[in-house]
mmCIF file of C-alpha atoms in Angstrom:
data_model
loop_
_atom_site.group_PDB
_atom_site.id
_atom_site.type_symbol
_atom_site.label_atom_id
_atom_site.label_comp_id
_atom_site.label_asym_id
_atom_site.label_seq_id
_atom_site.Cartn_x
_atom_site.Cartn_y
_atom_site.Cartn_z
ATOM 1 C CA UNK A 1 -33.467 84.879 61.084
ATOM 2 C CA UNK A 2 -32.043 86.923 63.614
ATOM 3 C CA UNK A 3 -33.760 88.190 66.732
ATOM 4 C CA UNK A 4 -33.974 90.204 69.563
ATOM 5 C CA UNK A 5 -31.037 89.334 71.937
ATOM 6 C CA UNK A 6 -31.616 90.635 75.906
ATOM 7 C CA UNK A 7 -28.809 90.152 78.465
ATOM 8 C CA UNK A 8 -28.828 88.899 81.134
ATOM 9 C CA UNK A 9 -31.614 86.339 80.880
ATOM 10 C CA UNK A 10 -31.916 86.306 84.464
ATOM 11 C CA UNK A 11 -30.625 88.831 87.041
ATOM 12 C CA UNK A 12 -30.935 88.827 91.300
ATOM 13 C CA UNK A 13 -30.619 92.225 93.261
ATOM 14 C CA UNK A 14 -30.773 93.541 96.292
ATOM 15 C CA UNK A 15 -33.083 96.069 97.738
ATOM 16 C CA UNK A 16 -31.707 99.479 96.846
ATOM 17 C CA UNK A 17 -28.824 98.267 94.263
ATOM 18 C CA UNK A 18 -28.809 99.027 90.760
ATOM 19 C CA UNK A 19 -29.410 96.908 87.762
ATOM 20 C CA UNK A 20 -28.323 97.248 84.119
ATOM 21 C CA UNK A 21 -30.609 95.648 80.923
ATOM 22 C CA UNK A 22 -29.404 95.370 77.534
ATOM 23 C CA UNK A 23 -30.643 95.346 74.385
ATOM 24 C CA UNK A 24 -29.662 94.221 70.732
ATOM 25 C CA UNK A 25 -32.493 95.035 68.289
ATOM 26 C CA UNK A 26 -32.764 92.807 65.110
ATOM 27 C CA UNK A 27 -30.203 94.021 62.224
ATOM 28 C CA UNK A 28 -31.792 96.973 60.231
ATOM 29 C CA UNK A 29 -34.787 98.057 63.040
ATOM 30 C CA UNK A 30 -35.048 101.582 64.377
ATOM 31 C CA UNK A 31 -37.281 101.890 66.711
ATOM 32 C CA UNK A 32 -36.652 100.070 70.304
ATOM 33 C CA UNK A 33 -38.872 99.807 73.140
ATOM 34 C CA UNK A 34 -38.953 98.180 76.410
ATOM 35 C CA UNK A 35 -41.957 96.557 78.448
ATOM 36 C CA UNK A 36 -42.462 95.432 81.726
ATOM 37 C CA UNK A 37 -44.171 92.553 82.748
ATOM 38 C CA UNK A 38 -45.078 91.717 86.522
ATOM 39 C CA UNK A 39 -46.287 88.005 87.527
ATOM 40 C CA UNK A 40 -50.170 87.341 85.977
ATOM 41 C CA UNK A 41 -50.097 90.793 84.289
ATOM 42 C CA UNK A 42 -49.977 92.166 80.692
ATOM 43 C CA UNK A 43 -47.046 93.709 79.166
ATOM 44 C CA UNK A 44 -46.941 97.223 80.441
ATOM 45 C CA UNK A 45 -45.091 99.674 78.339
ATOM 46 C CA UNK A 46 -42.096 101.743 79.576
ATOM 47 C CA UNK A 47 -39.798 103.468 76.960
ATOM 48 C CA UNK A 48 -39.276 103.855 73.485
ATOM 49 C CA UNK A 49 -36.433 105.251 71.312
ATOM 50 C CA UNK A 50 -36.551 106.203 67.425
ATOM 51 C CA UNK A 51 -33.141 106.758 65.726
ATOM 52 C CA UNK A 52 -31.590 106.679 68.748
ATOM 53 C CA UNK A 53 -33.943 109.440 70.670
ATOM 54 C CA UNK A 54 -36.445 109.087 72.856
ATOM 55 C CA UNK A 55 -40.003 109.312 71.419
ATOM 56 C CA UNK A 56 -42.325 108.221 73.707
ATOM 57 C CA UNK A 57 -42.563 107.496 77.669
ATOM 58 C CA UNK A 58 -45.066 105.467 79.645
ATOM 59 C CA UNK A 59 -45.005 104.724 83.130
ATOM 60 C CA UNK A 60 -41.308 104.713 84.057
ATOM 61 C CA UNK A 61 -40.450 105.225 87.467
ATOM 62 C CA UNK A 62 -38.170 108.188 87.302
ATOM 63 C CA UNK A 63 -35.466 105.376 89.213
ATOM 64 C CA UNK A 64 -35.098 104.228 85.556
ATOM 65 C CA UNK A 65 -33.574 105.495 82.344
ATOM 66 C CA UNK A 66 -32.675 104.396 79.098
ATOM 67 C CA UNK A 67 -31.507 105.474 75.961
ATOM 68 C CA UNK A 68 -30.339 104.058 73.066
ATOM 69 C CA UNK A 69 -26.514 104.146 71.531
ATOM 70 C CA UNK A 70 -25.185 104.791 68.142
ATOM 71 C CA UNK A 71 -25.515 101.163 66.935
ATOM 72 C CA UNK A 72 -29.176 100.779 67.988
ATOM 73 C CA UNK A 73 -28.594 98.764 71.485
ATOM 74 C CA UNK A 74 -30.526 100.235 74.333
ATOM 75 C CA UNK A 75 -29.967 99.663 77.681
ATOM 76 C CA UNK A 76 -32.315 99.874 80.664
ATOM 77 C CA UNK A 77 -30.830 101.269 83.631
ATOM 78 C CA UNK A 78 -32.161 101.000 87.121
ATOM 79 C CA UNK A 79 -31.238 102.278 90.633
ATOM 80 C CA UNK A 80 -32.062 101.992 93.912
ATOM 81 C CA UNK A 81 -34.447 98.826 92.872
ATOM 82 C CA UNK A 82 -37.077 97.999 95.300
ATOM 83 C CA UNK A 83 -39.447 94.240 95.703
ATOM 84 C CA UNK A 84 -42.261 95.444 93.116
ATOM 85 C CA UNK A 85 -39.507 95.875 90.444
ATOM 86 C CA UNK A 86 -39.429 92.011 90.376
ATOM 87 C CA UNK A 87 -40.887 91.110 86.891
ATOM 88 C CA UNK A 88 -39.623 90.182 83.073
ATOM 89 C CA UNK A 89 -38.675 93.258 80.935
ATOM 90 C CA UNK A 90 -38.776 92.923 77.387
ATOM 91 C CA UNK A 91 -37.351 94.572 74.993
ATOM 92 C CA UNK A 92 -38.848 95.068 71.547
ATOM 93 C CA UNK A 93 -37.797 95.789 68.141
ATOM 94 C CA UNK A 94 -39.689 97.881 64.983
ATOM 95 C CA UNK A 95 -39.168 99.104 61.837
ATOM 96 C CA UNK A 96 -41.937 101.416 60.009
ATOM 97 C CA UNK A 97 -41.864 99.136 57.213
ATOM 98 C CA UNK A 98 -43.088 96.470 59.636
ATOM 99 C CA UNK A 99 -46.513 98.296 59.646
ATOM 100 C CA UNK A 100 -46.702 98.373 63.830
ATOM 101 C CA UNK A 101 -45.215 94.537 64.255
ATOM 102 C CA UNK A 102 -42.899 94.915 67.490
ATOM 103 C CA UNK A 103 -40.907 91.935 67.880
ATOM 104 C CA UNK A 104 -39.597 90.803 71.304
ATOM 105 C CA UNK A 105 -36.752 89.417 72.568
ATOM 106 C CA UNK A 106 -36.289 86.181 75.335
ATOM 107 C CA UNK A 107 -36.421 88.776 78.238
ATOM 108 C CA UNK A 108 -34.420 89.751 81.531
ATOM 109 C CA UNK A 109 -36.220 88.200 84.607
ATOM 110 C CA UNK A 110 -35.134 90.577 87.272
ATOM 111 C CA UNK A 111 -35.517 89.474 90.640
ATOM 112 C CA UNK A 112 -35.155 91.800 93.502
ATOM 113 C CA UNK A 113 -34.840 90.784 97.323
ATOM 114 C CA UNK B 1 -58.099 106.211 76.788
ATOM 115 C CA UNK B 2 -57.009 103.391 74.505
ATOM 116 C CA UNK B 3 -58.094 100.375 76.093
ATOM 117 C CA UNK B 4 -58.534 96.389 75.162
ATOM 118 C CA UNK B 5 -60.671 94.434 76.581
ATOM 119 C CA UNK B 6 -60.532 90.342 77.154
ATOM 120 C CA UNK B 7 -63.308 89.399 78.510
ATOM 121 C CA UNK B 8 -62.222 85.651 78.475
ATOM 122 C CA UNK B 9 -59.676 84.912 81.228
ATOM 123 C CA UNK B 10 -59.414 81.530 80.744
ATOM 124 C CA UNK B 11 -60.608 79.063 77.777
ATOM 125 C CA UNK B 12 -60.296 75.333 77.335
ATOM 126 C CA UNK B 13 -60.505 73.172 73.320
ATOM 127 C CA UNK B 14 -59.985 69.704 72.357
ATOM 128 C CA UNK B 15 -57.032 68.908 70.214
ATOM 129 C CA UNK B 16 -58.036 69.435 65.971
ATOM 130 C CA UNK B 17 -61.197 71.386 67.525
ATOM 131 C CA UNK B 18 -61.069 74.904 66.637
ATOM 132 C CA UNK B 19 -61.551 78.316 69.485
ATOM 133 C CA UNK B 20 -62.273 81.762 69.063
ATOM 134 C CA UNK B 21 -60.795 83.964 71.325
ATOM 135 C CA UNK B 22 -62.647 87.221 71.576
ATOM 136 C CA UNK B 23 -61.099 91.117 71.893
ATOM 137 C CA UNK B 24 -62.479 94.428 71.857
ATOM 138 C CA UNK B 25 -60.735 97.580 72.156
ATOM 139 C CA UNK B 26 -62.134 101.797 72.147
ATOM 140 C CA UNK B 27 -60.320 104.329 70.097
ATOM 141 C CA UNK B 28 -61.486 107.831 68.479
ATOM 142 C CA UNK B 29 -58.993 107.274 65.785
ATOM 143 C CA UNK B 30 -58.726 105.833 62.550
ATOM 144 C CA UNK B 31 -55.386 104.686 62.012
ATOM 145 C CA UNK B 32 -54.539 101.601 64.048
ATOM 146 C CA UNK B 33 -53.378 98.106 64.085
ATOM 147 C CA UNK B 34 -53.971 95.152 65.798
ATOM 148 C CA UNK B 35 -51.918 92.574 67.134
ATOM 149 C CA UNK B 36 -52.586 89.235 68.848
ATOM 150 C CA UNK B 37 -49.494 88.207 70.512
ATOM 151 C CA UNK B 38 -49.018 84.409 71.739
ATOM 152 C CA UNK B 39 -47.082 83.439 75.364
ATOM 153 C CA UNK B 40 -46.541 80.096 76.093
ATOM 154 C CA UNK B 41 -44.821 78.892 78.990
ATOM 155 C CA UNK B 42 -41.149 79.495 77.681
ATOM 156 C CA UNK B 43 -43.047 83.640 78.260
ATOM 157 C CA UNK B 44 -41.644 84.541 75.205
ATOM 158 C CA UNK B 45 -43.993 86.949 73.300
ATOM 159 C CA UNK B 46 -44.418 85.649 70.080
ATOM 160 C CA UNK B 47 -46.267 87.838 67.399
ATOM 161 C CA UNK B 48 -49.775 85.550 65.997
ATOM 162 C CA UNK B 49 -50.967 87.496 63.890
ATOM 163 C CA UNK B 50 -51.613 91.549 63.133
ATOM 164 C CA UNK B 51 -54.109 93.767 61.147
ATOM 165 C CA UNK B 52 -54.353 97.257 59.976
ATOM 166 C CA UNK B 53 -57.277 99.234 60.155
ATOM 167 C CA UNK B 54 -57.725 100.587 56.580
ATOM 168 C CA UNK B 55 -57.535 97.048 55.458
ATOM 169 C CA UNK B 56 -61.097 95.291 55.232
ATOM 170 C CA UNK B 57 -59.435 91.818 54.292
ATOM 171 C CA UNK B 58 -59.243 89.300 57.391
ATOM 172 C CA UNK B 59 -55.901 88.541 57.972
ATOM 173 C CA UNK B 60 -54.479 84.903 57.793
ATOM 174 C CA UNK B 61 -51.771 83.039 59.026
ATOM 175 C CA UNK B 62 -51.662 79.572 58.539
ATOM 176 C CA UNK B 63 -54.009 78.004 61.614
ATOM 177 C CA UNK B 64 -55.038 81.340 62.614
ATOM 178 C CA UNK B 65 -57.227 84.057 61.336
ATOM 179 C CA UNK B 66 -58.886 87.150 62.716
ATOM 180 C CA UNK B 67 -62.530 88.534 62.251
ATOM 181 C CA UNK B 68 -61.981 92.297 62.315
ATOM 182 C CA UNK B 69 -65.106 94.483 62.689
ATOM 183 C CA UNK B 70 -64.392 97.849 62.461
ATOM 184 C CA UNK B 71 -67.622 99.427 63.323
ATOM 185 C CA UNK B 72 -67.919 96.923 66.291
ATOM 186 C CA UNK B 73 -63.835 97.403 67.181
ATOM 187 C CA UNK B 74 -64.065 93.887 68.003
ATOM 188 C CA UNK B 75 -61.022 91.595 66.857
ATOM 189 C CA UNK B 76 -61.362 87.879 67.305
ATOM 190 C CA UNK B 77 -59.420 85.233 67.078
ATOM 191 C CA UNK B 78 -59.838 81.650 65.384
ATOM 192 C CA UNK B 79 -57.963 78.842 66.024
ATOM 193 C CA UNK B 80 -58.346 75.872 63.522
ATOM 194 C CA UNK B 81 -56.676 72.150 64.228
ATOM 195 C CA UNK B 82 -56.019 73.269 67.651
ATOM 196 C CA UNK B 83 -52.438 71.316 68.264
ATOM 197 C CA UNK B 84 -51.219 71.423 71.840
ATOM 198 C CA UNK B 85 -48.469 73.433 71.128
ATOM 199 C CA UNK B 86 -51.150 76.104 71.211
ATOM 200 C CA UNK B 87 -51.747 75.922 75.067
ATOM 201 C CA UNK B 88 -50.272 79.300 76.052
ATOM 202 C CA UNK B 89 -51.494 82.854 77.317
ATOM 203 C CA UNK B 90 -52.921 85.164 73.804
ATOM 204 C CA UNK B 91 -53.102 88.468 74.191
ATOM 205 C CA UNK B 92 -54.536 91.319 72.349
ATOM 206 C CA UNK B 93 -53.034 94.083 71.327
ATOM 207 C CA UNK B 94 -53.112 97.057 69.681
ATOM 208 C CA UNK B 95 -51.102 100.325 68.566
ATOM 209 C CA UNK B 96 -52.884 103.859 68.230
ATOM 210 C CA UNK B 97 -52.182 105.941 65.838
ATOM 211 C CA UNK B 98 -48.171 105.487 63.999
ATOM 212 C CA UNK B 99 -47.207 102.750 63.289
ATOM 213 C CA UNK B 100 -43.589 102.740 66.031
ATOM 214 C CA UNK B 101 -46.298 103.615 68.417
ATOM 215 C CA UNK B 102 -46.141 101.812 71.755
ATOM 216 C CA UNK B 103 -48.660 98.125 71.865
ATOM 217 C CA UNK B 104 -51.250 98.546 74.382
ATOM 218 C CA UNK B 105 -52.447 94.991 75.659
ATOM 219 C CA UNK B 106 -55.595 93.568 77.092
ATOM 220 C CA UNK B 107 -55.148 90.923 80.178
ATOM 221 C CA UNK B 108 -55.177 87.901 78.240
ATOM 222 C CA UNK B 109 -56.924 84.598 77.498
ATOM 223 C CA UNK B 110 -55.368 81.732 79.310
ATOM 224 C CA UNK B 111 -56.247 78.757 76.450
ATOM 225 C CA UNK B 112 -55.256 75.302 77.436
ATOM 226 C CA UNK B 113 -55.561 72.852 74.566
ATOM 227 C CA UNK B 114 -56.321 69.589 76.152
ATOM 228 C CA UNK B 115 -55.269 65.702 74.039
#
């Protein structure tokens, strides 16, 4: 079955440079969201989109935007990137048949020095 | 606040033994679902297992199984056969409200299943 596909796998920055995530949700899912996920910490949610609009924000560092294009990838964009953005962001994908299952992909480990 | 709470950081079973893992979370609402969501050291979140609130039934999959208590809003979960393929971070989770809603996670249960 297909699944969530995140590029790049793994990404190095530099302080203050910007950084690009993408996401391709499973075939036939709406409803996108990404996570972050810093070393020996839960999942922490950032963004979701719904039919390609934004429906619900968590704590996103206003350095970072998303959205989501007209066939359902998303992509995380994020400037001027500092050492605490180091962690894996995930990208999950949801359908309201699904009854709330969100189903991730591999993840981008984003290293910033 | 929504919150979920692991009060297990770190648990340790014998191979074919079986664990429970323990969660509880705090809402005011009454439409919710619950997740528990499996990371092993590849960290690729891998969905266990999920229930919704309005159903009573104890969900099954396979190996694992929950013990939902509403009234309690406590959401365990059971291991049987442990295999070491198991040994990986669980974590709880849990979405408020609709069902595209974002998951809210507790810290995890480090479980290490040893031969």
């Amino acid at each position: 079955a297909a699944g969530v596909i995140q590029s790049p796998r793994h990404l190095i920055k530099e302080k203050r440079e910007t950084a690009t995530l993408k996401c391709y949700p499973i075939p036939r899912h709406d409803t996108v969201y990404w996570y972050q996920q810093g070393p020996g910490q839960d999942p922490q949610f950032l963004i979701s989109f719904y039919e390609k609009m934004q429906s619900d924000k968590g704590s996103i560092p206003d350095r970072f935007s998303a959205q989501q294009f007209s066939d359902y990838h998303s992509e995380l964009n994020m400037s001027s990137l500092e050492l605490g953005d180091s962690a894996l962001y995930f990208c999950a994908s949801s359908t309201r048949a699904l009854a709330g299952a969100q189903y991730f992909g591999p993840g981008t480990r984003l290293t910033v020095l | 606040a929504q919150t979920v709470t692991q009060s297990q950081p770190e648990m340790s079973v014998q191979e074919a033994e079986t664990v429970t893992l323990s969660c509880t979370y705090d809402t005011s609402e009454s439409n919710y679902y619950l997740f528990w969501y499996k990371q092993p050291p590849s960290r690729q979140m891998i969905l266990v297992i999920r229930q919704e609130a309005y159903k009573q039934q104890n969900a099954t999959e396979n190996r694992f199984s929950v013990n939902f208590q509403k009234a309690a809003k406590s959401f365990s979960l059971k291991i049987s056969d442990s295999q070491l393929g198991d040994t990986a971070m669980y974590f709880c989770a849990f979405i408020n409200g609709g069902a595209t809603n974002k998951l809210i996670f507790g810290t995890g249960t480090l479980l290490a299943v040893q031969p």
